[in-house]
mmCIF file with all atom_site columns, C-alpha atoms in Angstrom:
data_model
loop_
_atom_site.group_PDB
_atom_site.id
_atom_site.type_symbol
_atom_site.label_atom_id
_atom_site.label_alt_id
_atom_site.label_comp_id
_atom_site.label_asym_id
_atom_site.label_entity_id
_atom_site.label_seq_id
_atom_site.pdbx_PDB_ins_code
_atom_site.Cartn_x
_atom_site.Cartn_y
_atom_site.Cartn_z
_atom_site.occupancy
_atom_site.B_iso_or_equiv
_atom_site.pdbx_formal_charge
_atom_site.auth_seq_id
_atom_site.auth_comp_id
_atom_site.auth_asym_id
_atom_site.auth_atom_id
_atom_site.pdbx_PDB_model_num
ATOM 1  C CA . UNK A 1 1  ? 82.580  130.457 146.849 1.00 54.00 ? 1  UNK A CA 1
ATOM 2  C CA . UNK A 1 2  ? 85.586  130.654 149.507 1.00 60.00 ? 2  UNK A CA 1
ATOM 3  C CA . UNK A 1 3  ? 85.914  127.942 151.801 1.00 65.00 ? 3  UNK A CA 1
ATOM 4  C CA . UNK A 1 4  ? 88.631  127.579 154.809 1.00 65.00 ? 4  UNK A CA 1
ATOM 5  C CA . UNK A 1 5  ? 90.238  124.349 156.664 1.00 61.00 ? 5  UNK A CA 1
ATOM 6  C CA . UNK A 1 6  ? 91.887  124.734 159.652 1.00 63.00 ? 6  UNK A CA 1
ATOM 7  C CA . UNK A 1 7  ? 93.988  121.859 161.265 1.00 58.00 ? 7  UNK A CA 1
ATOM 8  C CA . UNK A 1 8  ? 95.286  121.758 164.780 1.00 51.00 ? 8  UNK A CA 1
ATOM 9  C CA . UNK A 1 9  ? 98.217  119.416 163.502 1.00 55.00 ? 9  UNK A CA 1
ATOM 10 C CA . UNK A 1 10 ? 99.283  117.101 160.727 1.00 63.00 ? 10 UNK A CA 1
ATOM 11 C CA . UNK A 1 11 ? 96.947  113.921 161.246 1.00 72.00 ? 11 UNK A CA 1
ATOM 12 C CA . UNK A 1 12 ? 93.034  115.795 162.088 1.00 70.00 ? 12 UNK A CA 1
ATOM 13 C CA . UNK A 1 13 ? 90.865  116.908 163.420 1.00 84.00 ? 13 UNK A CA 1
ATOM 14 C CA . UNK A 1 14 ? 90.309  119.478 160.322 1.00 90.00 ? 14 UNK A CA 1
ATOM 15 C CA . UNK A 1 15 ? 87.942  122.085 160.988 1.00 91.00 ? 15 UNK A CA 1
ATOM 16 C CA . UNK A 1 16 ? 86.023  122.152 157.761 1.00 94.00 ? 16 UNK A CA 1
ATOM 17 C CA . UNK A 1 17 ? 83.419  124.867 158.251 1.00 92.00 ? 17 UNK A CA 1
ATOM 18 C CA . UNK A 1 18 ? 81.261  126.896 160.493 1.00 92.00 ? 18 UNK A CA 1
ATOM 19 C CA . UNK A 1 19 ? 77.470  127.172 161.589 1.00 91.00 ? 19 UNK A CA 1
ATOM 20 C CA . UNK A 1 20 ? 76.807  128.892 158.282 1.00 93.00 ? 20 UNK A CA 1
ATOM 21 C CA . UNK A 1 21 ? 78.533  125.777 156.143 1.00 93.00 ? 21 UNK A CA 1
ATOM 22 C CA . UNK A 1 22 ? 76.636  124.417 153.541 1.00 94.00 ? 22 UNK A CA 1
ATOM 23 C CA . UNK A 1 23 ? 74.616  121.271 154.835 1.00 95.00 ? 23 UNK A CA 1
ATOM 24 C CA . UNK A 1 24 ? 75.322  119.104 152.301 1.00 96.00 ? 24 UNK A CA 1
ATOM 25 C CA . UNK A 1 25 ? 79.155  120.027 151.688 1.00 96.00 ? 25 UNK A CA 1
ATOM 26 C CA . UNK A 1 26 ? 79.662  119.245 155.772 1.00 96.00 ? 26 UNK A CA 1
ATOM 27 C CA . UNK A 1 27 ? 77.658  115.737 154.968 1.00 97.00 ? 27 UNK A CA 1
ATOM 28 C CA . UNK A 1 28 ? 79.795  114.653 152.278 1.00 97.00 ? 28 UNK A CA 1
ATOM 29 C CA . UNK A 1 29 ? 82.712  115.617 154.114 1.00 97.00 ? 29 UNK A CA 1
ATOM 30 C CA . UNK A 1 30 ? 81.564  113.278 157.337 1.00 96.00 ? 30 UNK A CA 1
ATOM 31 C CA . UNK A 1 31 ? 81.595  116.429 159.170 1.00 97.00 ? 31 UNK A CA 1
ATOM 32 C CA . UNK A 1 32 ? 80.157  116.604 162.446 1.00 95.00 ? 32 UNK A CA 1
ATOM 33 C CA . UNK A 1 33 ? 78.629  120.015 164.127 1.00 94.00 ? 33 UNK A CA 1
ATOM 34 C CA . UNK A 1 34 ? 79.974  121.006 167.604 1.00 91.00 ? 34 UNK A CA 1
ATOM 35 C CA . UNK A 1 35 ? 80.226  123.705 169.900 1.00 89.00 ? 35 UNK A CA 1
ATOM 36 C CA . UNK A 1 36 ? 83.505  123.835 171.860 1.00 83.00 ? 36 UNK A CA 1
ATOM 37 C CA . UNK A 1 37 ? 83.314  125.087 175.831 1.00 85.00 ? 37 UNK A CA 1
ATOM 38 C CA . UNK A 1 38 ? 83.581  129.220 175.743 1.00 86.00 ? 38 UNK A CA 1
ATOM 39 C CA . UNK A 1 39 ? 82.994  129.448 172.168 1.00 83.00 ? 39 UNK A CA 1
ATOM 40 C CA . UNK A 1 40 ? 79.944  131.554 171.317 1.00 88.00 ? 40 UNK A CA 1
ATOM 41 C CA . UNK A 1 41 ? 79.547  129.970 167.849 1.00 89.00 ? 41 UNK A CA 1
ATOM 42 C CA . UNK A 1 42 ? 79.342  126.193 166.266 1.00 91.00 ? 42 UNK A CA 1
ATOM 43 C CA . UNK A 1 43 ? 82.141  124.686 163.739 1.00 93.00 ? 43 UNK A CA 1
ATOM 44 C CA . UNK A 1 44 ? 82.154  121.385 161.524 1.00 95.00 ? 44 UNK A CA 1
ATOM 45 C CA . UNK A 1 45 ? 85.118  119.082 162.111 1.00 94.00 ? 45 UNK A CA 1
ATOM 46 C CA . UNK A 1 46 ? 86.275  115.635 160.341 1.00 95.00 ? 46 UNK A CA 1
ATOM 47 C CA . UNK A 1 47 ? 88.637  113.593 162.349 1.00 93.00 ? 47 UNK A CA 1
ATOM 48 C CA . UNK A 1 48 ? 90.647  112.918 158.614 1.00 92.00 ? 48 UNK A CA 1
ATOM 49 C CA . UNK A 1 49 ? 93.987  114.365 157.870 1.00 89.00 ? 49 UNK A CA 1
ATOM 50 C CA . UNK A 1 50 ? 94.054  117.298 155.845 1.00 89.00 ? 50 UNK A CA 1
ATOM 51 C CA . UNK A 1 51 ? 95.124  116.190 152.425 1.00 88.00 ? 51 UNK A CA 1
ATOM 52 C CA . UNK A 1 52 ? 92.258  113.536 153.088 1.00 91.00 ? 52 UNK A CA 1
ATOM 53 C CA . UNK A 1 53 ? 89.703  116.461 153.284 1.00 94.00 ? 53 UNK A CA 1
ATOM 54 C CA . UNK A 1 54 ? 91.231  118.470 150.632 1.00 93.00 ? 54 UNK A CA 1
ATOM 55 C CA . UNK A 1 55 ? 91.270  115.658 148.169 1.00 93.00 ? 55 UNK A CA 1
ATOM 56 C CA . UNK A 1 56 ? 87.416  115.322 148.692 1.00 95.00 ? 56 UNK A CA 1
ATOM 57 C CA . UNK A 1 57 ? 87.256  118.985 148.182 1.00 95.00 ? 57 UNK A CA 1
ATOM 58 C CA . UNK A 1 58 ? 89.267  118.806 144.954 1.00 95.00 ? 58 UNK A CA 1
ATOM 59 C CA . UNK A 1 59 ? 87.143  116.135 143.479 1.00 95.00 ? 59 UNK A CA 1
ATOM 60 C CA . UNK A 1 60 ? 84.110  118.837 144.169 1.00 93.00 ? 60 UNK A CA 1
ATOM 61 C CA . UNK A 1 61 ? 85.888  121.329 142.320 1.00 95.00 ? 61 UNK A CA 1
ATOM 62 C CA . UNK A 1 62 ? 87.908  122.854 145.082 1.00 95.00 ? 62 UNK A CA 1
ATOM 63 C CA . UNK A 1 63 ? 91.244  124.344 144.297 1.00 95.00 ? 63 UNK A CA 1
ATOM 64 C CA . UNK A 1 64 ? 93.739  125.651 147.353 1.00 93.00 ? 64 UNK A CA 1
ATOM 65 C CA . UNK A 1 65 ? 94.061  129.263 146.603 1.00 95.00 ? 65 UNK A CA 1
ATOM 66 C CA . UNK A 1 66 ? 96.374  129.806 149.691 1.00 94.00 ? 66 UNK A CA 1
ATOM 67 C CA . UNK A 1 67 ? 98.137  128.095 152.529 1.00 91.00 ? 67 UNK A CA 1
ATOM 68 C CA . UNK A 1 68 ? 99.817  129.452 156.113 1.00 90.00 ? 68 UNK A CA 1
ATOM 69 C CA . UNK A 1 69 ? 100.613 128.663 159.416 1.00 86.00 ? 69 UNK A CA 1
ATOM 70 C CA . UNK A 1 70 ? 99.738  130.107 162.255 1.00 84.00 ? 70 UNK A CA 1
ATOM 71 C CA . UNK A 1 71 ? 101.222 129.011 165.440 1.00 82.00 ? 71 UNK A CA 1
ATOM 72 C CA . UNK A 1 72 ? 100.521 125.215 165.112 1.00 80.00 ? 72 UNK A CA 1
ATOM 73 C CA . UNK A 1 73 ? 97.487  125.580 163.476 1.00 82.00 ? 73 UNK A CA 1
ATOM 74 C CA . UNK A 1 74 ? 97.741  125.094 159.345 1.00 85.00 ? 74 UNK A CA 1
ATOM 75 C CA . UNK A 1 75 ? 95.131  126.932 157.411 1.00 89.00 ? 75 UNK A CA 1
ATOM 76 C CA . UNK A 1 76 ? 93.814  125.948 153.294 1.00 91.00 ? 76 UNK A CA 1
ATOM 77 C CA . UNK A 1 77 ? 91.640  128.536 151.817 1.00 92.00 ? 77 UNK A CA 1
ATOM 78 C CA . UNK A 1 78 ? 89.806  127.208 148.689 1.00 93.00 ? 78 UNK A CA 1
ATOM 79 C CA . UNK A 1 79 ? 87.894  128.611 146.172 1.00 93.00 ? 79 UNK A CA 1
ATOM 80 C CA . UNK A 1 80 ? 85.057  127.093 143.765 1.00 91.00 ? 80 UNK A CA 1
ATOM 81 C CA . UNK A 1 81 ? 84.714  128.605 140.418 1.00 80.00 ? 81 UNK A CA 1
#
């Protein structure tokens, strides 16, 4: 099952999933649900750095599949076996 991190910089927040994430993935992750002004949809965010959220991924079974940049946004996509 795919899963996608977005980070607005270096240090957090990491978006770590949207209103469709699975509940208990977002809990163990710390994530909190919020809905940012003008957005039409709801997204999970950590205030941890990256590599903190994708170690916690990796010891779930997580592996980075692929990694870019867009603008100054970085963005992990991970897949679960």
């Amino acid at each position: 099952s795919p899963l996608c991190c977005l980070s607005l910089q270096e240090v957090g927040p990491t978006m770590v999933g949207d209103e469709h994430s699975d509940p208990s993935l977002m809990s163990f992750l710390g994530a909190t649900k919020r809905n940012m002004l003008g957005n039409h949809f709801w997204e999970y965010y950590v205030n941890d750095a990256p590599r903190i959220v994708l170690n916690k991924l990796e010891s779930c079974g997580y592996r980075v599949v692929s990694m870019t940049g867009v603008g100054q946004t970085l963005v992990w996509c991970l897949h679960k076996e």
